[in-house]
Amino acid sequence: MTTDTPRPPPRPRFFSAWGPSELKGLFWQVLVVAIVVGVVGFLWSNTVTNLSARRITTGFAFLGREAGMPIADSLLAYNPRDTYLWAFVVGVGNTLRVAVIGIVLATILGTLIGISRLSANWLLSRLAAVYVETLRDIPLLLQLLFWYVLMQALPAARAAWRPIDGVFLSNRGLIVPAIPLGPPQLWVLGTAAFGLAVVYLIRRWLVAQQMRDGKPRPVWPFAVSFVLALPVLVSLLLRVSWTIEWPELRGFNFVGGLTLAPEYFALLIALVTYTSAFIAEIVRSGIQSVPRGQWDAANALGLRRSFMLRQIILPQALRVIVPPMTSQYLNLTKNSSLAVAIGYQDVVSIANTTLNQTGQAIEAIALIMAVFLTISLSISFFMNWYNSRIALVDR
């Protein structure tokens, strides 16, 4: 007679799918999380204790107090009697003013320089190579100081350079004609932006219809209707005035037009030229990653080189260009914090002034970190979305 050996009690269902290696991994993960939480808790407790011992208040209540700081150049309307919160918002606007315009200009210039490096024209390709190698090897801070000193060395307002009619360049900055933008003008511009979005959706729908039946359908009637006719209709209904405001010299300074302060102009030039040198190399490597057979096939069809680049080569190169391009966009945004070196009042400069006036060091630094983290994550999210749209899909 055989006796059955007693079976071990069944393991709880939660651990039924867990082996020794899984339990070991879970243990180390819990341990790491516990250590991180403990370190953060210790630092927080130590900070609160030291602040209390020095009778330094914490919190963001200071944002509601009157700032009292002057901001010379701002995209948004500002008065020293405004609160620290609004001064901080103005600083964020100044940072975005540099970052957004800088990204657009650096992309355009870097793309042109990258294509020029591959040009069959020997002189053009060598000049592009010198541009890239020179600007990449000089620290950005030195370039920024160079452009700022150069702006300060320009003639005074009375002897300003006038390259074209209505445009002045002096030590007061770059002054150009402008159209005053009020609520009516913004309504018209918003209508045009809405029209562009509608045309984009219609174009996608027309392309989908063409893929089904093979019949091409023009998109230009919709573009004329929504992007041109609709804004014109809104402008007529609101009786919007589109008069151009021309700058003119009165006394020792210019009145009217749009003034780009020397600090902003120097910062923008430095960021654009420096970042475009890196973007140029990214574009060049992306174009060279396209198989040579694509060039040969386009040449065999007799296509123009500009058409080849725009319609055949660059769409394929984008899959290689976009990921490293994202890093350059992030670098340009973060490098804008060097504005404090030349006195341009971005979010870092305004937060530093707030820190010195209120003593709220932790809160001011936390706000700076939150702003740059939000901007960087927004850029990364958009570029990752765009990269997923152009990625190759396995069939």
Coordinates of C-alpha atoms in Angstrom, one line a residue:
M1 CA 0.0 0.0 0.0
T2 CA 1.4 3.4 -1.0
T3 CA 0.8 6.5 1.0
D4 CA 0.4 9.8 -0.7
T5 CA 2.9 12.4 0.3
P6 CA 1.3 15.5 1.7
R7 CA 1.1 18.4 -0.8
P8 CA 2.3 21.9 0.2
P9 CA -0.5 24.3 0.8
P10 CA -1.4 26.3 -2.3
R11 CA 0.2 29.7 -2.7
P12 CA -2.0 32.8 -2.6
R13 CA -3.4 33.6 -6.0
F14 CA -1.5 37.0 -6.0
F15 CA 1.8 35.2 -5.9
S16 CA 0.9 32.3 -8.1
A17 CA 2.5 33.9 -11.2
W18 CA 5.5 35.2 -9.3
G19 CA 8.7 33.2 -9.3
P20 CA 11.9 33.8 -7.2
S21 CA 13.3 36.2 -9.8
E22 CA 10.1 38.3 -10.0
L23 CA 9.9 38.5 -6.2
K24 CA 13.5 39.5 -6.0
G25 CA 13.0 42.3 -8.6
L26 CA 9.9 43.5 -6.7
F27 CA 11.9 43.7 -3.5
W28 CA 14.6 45.8 -5.0
Q29 CA 12.1 48.1 -6.6
V30 CA 10.3 48.7 -3.3
L31 CA 13.6 49.2 -1.6
V32 CA 14.7 51.9 -4.2
V33 CA 11.4 53.7 -3.9
A34 CA 11.6 53.6 -0.1
I35 CA 15.1 55.1 -0.2
V36 CA 14.1 57.9 -2.6
V37 CA 11.1 58.7 -0.5
G38 CA 13.2 58.7 2.6
V39 CA 15.9 61.1 1.1
V40 CA 13.2 63.5 -0.2
G41 CA 11.5 63.4 3.2
F42 CA 14.8 64.1 5.0
L43 CA 15.6 67.0 2.7
W44 CA 12.2 68.5 3.0
S45 CA 12.2 68.2 6.8
N46 CA 15.7 69.7 7.0
T47 CA 14.8 72.6 4.8
V48 CA 11.6 73.4 6.8
T49 CA 13.6 73.2 10.0
N50 CA 16.3 75.5 8.8
L51 CA 13.8 78.0 7.4
S52 CA 11.9 78.1 10.6
A53 CA 15.1 78.6 12.6
R54 CA 16.0 81.6 10.4
R55 CA 12.4 82.9 10.6
I56 CA 12.0 82.8 6.8
T57 CA 8.4 82.3 5.7
T58 CA 7.6 79.8 3.0
G59 CA 4.8 79.6 0.4
F60 CA 3.8 81.6 -2.7
A61 CA 1.8 84.3 -1.0
F62 CA 4.4 86.8 -2.0
L63 CA 3.2 86.5 -5.6
G64 CA 0.2 88.7 -4.7
R65 CA 2.3 91.6 -3.5
E66 CA 3.3 94.6 -5.6
A67 CA 6.5 93.9 -7.6
G68 CA 7.9 97.4 -7.9
M69 CA 10.5 96.2 -10.4
P70 CA 10.9 97.9 -13.8
I71 CA 10.8 95.7 -17.0
A72 CA 12.2 97.7 -19.9
D73 CA 11.3 95.3 -22.8
S74 CA 8.2 93.1 -22.5
L75 CA 5.8 91.5 -24.9
L76 CA 2.9 92.0 -22.4
A77 CA 1.8 95.2 -20.9
Y78 CA 3.5 95.7 -17.5
N79 CA 3.6 98.4 -14.8
P80 CA 5.8 98.3 -11.7
R81 CA 2.7 98.5 -9.5
D82 CA 1.6 95.1 -10.8
T83 CA 2.1 91.9 -8.7
Y84 CA 5.0 89.6 -8.7
L85 CA 2.8 87.0 -10.3
W86 CA 2.1 89.2 -13.3
A87 CA 5.8 90.1 -13.5
F88 CA 6.6 86.4 -13.6
V89 CA 4.1 85.9 -16.4
V90 CA 5.7 88.7 -18.3
G91 CA 9.0 87.0 -17.9
V92 CA 7.6 83.8 -19.2
G93 CA 6.3 85.7 -22.2
N94 CA 9.7 87.2 -22.9
T95 CA 11.3 83.7 -22.7
L96 CA 8.7 82.3 -25.1
R97 CA 9.3 85.3 -27.4
V98 CA 12.9 84.3 -27.7
A99 CA 12.4 80.5 -27.8
V100 CA 9.6 80.3 -30.4
I101 CA 11.0 82.8 -32.8
G102 CA 14.5 81.4 -32.3
I103 CA 13.4 77.8 -33.1
V104 CA 11.7 78.9 -36.3
L105 CA 14.6 81.0 -37.5
A106 CA 17.2 78.4 -36.5
T107 CA 15.3 75.7 -38.3
I108 CA 15.2 77.7 -41.5
L109 CA 18.8 78.9 -41.4
G110 CA 20.1 75.5 -40.3
T111 CA 18.2 73.7 -43.1
L112 CA 19.7 76.1 -45.7
I113 CA 23.2 75.7 -44.3
G114 CA 22.9 71.9 -44.2
I115 CA 21.7 71.8 -47.8
S116 CA 24.5 74.2 -48.8
R117 CA 27.1 71.9 -47.4
L118 CA 26.0 69.3 -49.9
S119 CA 26.0 71.7 -52.8
A120 CA 28.0 71.0 -55.9
N121 CA 29.2 74.5 -55.8
W122 CA 32.6 74.3 -54.1
L123 CA 32.7 77.8 -52.7
L124 CA 29.2 77.6 -51.3
S125 CA 29.9 74.2 -49.6
R126 CA 33.2 75.5 -48.1
L127 CA 31.6 78.6 -46.8
A128 CA 28.8 76.5 -45.1
A129 CA 31.5 74.3 -43.6
V130 CA 33.4 77.2 -42.2
Y131 CA 30.1 78.6 -40.7
V132 CA 29.3 75.3 -39.0
E133 CA 32.8 74.6 -37.7
T134 CA 33.4 78.1 -36.4
L135 CA 30.1 78.6 -34.6
R136 CA 30.0 75.1 -33.1
D137 CA 33.5 75.5 -31.5
I138 CA 32.9 78.9 -29.8
P139 CA 31.0 78.9 -26.5
L140 CA 27.5 80.4 -26.8
L141 CA 28.1 82.8 -23.9
L142 CA 31.1 84.4 -25.8
Q143 CA 29.0 84.7 -29.0
L144 CA 26.2 86.3 -27.0
L145 CA 28.6 88.8 -25.4
F146 CA 30.1 89.5 -28.9
W147 CA 26.7 90.3 -30.4
Y148 CA 25.7 92.5 -27.5
V149 CA 29.0 94.5 -27.6
L150 CA 28.5 94.8 -31.3
M151 CA 25.0 96.2 -30.8
Q152 CA 26.3 98.7 -28.2
A153 CA 28.9 99.9 -30.7
L154 CA 26.3 100.9 -33.3
P155 CA 25.7 104.6 -33.9
A156 CA 23.3 106.6 -31.8
A157 CA 19.7 107.1 -32.7
R158 CA 20.4 110.4 -34.6
A159 CA 23.0 108.7 -36.8
A160 CA 21.2 105.3 -37.1
W161 CA 21.8 103.1 -40.1
R162 CA 18.9 103.0 -42.5
P163 CA 19.3 99.9 -44.8
I164 CA 15.9 100.3 -46.3
D165 CA 13.1 102.9 -45.9
G166 CA 11.4 102.7 -42.6
V167 CA 14.0 100.4 -40.9
F168 CA 16.6 101.8 -38.5
L169 CA 19.5 100.1 -36.7
S170 CA 21.2 101.8 -33.9
N171 CA 22.4 101.2 -30.3
R172 CA 18.7 101.5 -29.3
G173 CA 18.1 98.3 -31.3
L174 CA 16.3 97.4 -34.5
I175 CA 13.3 99.6 -35.3
V176 CA 10.9 98.4 -38.0
P177 CA 7.4 99.4 -39.2
A178 CA 4.5 97.6 -37.5
I179 CA 0.8 97.3 -37.6
P180 CA -0.9 98.0 -34.2
L181 CA -2.6 94.8 -33.0
G182 CA -5.8 95.4 -31.0
P183 CA -8.8 93.1 -30.4
P184 CA -10.3 93.7 -33.9
Q185 CA -7.0 92.7 -35.6
L186 CA -6.6 89.7 -33.4
W187 CA -10.1 88.5 -34.3
V188 CA -9.1 88.6 -38.0
L189 CA -5.9 86.8 -37.4
G190 CA -7.7 84.2 -35.3
T191 CA -10.2 83.7 -38.2
A192 CA -7.2 83.2 -40.6
A193 CA -5.7 80.6 -38.2
F194 CA -9.1 78.8 -38.0
G195 CA -9.3 78.8 -41.8
L196 CA -5.8 77.2 -42.0
A197 CA -6.9 74.4 -39.7
V198 CA -10.1 73.9 -41.7
V199 CA -8.2 73.7 -45.0
Y200 CA -5.8 71.2 -43.4
L201 CA -8.6 68.9 -42.4
I202 CA -10.3 69.3 -45.8
R203 CA -7.0 68.5 -47.6
R204 CA -6.7 65.3 -45.6
W205 CA -10.2 64.4 -46.5
L206 CA -9.6 65.1 -50.2
V207 CA -6.5 63.0 -50.2
A208 CA -8.4 60.1 -48.6
Q209 CA -11.0 60.4 -51.3
Q210 CA -8.4 60.4 -54.0
M211 CA -6.8 57.2 -52.5
R212 CA -10.2 55.5 -52.9
D213 CA -11.2 56.4 -56.4
G214 CA -8.0 57.9 -57.9
K215 CA -9.6 61.2 -58.9
P216 CA -7.6 64.3 -57.9
R217 CA -9.6 67.1 -56.2
P218 CA -8.2 70.6 -56.0
V219 CA -7.9 72.2 -52.5
W220 CA -7.3 75.8 -53.6
P221 CA -11.0 76.8 -53.7
F222 CA -11.3 75.9 -50.1
A223 CA -8.0 77.7 -49.3
V224 CA -9.2 80.9 -51.0
S225 CA -12.5 80.7 -49.2
F226 CA -11.4 80.0 -45.6
V227 CA -7.9 81.6 -45.5
L228 CA -8.5 84.6 -47.7
A229 CA -12.2 85.4 -48.2
L230 CA -13.4 84.7 -44.7
P231 CA -10.8 86.9 -42.9
V232 CA -11.5 89.7 -45.4
L233 CA -15.2 89.4 -44.7
V234 CA -14.6 89.5 -40.9
S235 CA -12.3 92.5 -41.4
L236 CA -15.0 94.4 -43.4
L237 CA -17.7 93.6 -40.8
L238 CA -15.6 94.8 -37.9
R239 CA -14.2 97.7 -39.9
V240 CA -10.7 96.8 -38.9
S241 CA -8.0 99.4 -39.7
W242 CA -4.7 98.0 -41.1
T243 CA -2.7 101.2 -41.1
I244 CA 1.1 100.7 -40.9
E245 CA 2.8 102.6 -38.1
W246 CA 6.1 104.0 -39.3
P247 CA 8.9 104.8 -36.9
E248 CA 10.3 108.3 -36.8
L249 CA 13.0 110.0 -34.8
R250 CA 11.8 112.4 -32.1
G251 CA 14.4 113.9 -29.8
F252 CA 16.9 111.3 -28.8
N253 CA 14.7 108.2 -29.5
F254 CA 12.3 106.7 -32.1
V255 CA 8.6 106.8 -31.8
G256 CA 6.2 104.4 -33.4
G257 CA 6.9 101.1 -35.1
L258 CA 8.2 97.9 -33.5
T259 CA 11.5 98.2 -31.5
L260 CA 13.6 95.1 -30.9
A261 CA 15.8 96.1 -27.9
P262 CA 19.6 95.5 -28.2
E263 CA 19.5 92.8 -25.5
Y264 CA 16.7 90.9 -27.2
F265 CA 18.2 91.3 -30.7
A266 CA 21.7 90.1 -29.5
L267 CA 20.2 87.2 -27.7
L268 CA 18.1 86.1 -30.7
I269 CA 21.0 86.4 -33.1
A270 CA 23.3 84.4 -30.9
L271 CA 20.8 81.6 -30.2
V272 CA 19.8 81.3 -33.9
T273 CA 23.3 81.3 -35.4
Y274 CA 24.7 78.9 -32.7
T275 CA 21.8 76.4 -32.9
S276 CA 21.6 76.6 -36.7
A277 CA 25.2 75.3 -36.9
F278 CA 24.1 72.1 -35.1
I279 CA 20.9 71.8 -37.1
A280 CA 22.8 72.1 -40.3
E281 CA 24.8 69.0 -39.4
I282 CA 21.6 67.2 -38.5
V283 CA 20.0 68.1 -41.8
R284 CA 23.2 67.1 -43.7
S285 CA 23.4 63.7 -42.1
G286 CA 19.6 63.2 -42.6
I287 CA 19.9 63.9 -46.4
Q288 CA 23.0 61.6 -46.7
S289 CA 21.1 58.8 -45.0
V290 CA 18.7 58.6 -48.0
P291 CA 19.8 55.8 -50.3
R292 CA 21.7 57.0 -53.4
G293 CA 19.2 55.1 -55.5
Q294 CA 16.6 57.7 -54.7
W295 CA 18.8 60.4 -56.2
D296 CA 19.6 58.3 -59.2
A297 CA 15.9 57.5 -59.9
A298 CA 14.9 61.2 -59.6
N299 CA 17.7 62.2 -61.9
A300 CA 16.6 59.6 -64.4
L301 CA 13.2 61.1 -64.5
G302 CA 14.7 64.5 -65.2
L303 CA 13.4 66.2 -62.0
R304 CA 14.8 69.5 -60.8
R305 CA 17.1 69.3 -57.8
S306 CA 14.9 71.7 -55.8
F307 CA 11.9 69.4 -56.5
M308 CA 13.9 66.3 -55.6
L309 CA 14.9 67.8 -52.3
R310 CA 11.4 69.1 -51.4
Q311 CA 9.3 66.2 -52.5
I312 CA 11.5 63.1 -52.4
I313 CA 14.7 63.5 -50.3
L314 CA 13.6 65.6 -47.3
P315 CA 10.4 63.7 -46.6
Q316 CA 12.5 60.5 -46.2
A317 CA 15.3 62.3 -44.3
L318 CA 12.9 63.7 -41.8
R319 CA 12.7 60.3 -40.1
V320 CA 16.4 60.7 -39.2
I321 CA 16.3 64.5 -38.7
V322 CA 13.4 64.9 -36.3
P323 CA 14.7 63.0 -33.2
P324 CA 18.1 64.9 -32.8
M325 CA 16.3 68.1 -33.9
T326 CA 14.2 67.9 -30.8
S327 CA 17.3 68.0 -28.7
Q328 CA 18.4 71.2 -30.4
Y329 CA 15.0 72.8 -29.8
L330 CA 15.3 72.0 -26.1
N331 CA 18.9 73.3 -26.0
L332 CA 17.8 76.6 -27.6
T333 CA 15.0 77.0 -25.1
K334 CA 17.2 76.3 -22.1
N335 CA 20.1 78.4 -23.4
S336 CA 17.8 81.4 -23.5
S337 CA 18.4 81.6 -19.7
L338 CA 21.8 83.1 -20.6
A339 CA 19.9 86.3 -21.2
V340 CA 20.7 87.3 -17.7
A341 CA 24.3 87.9 -18.8
I342 CA 23.3 90.8 -21.0
G343 CA 20.4 92.2 -19.0
Y344 CA 17.5 90.9 -21.0
Q345 CA 14.6 90.3 -18.6
D346 CA 13.4 86.8 -19.2
V347 CA 11.9 84.5 -16.6
V348 CA 15.2 83.8 -15.0
S349 CA 16.2 87.4 -14.6
I350 CA 12.8 88.4 -13.2
A351 CA 12.8 85.4 -10.8
N352 CA 16.3 86.4 -9.6
T353 CA 15.1 90.0 -8.9
T354 CA 12.1 88.6 -7.1
L355 CA 14.4 86.3 -5.0
N356 CA 16.6 89.3 -4.0
Q357 CA 13.6 91.4 -3.0
T358 CA 11.5 88.8 -1.2
G359 CA 14.1 86.3 0.0
Q360 CA 11.9 83.4 -1.3
A361 CA 14.8 81.5 -2.9
I362 CA 13.2 78.1 -3.0
E363 CA 9.9 79.3 -4.4
A364 CA 11.6 81.4 -7.1
I365 CA 13.9 78.6 -8.2
A366 CA 11.0 76.2 -8.2
L367 CA 9.0 78.5 -10.5
I368 CA 12.0 78.7 -12.9
M369 CA 12.3 74.9 -13.0
A370 CA 8.6 74.5 -13.5
V371 CA 8.5 76.9 -16.4
F372 CA 11.4 75.3 -18.3
L373 CA 10.1 71.8 -17.5
T374 CA 6.7 72.7 -18.9
I375 CA 8.1 74.3 -22.0
S376 CA 10.6 71.4 -22.6
L377 CA 7.9 68.7 -22.1
S378 CA 5.6 70.6 -24.5
I379 CA 8.3 70.7 -27.2
S380 CA 9.1 67.0 -26.6
F381 CA 5.4 66.0 -26.8
F382 CA 4.9 67.9 -30.0
M383 CA 8.0 66.6 -31.7
N384 CA 7.3 63.0 -30.6
W385 CA 3.8 63.3 -32.0
Y386 CA 5.2 64.6 -35.3
N387 CA 7.9 61.9 -35.4
S388 CA 5.2 59.2 -34.9
R389 CA 3.2 60.7 -37.8
I390 CA 6.2 60.5 -40.3
A391 CA 7.5 57.2 -39.0
L392 CA 7.5 54.2 -41.4
V393 CA 4.6 51.8 -40.7
D394 CA 5.0 48.1 -41.2
R395 CA 2.4 46.6 -43.5

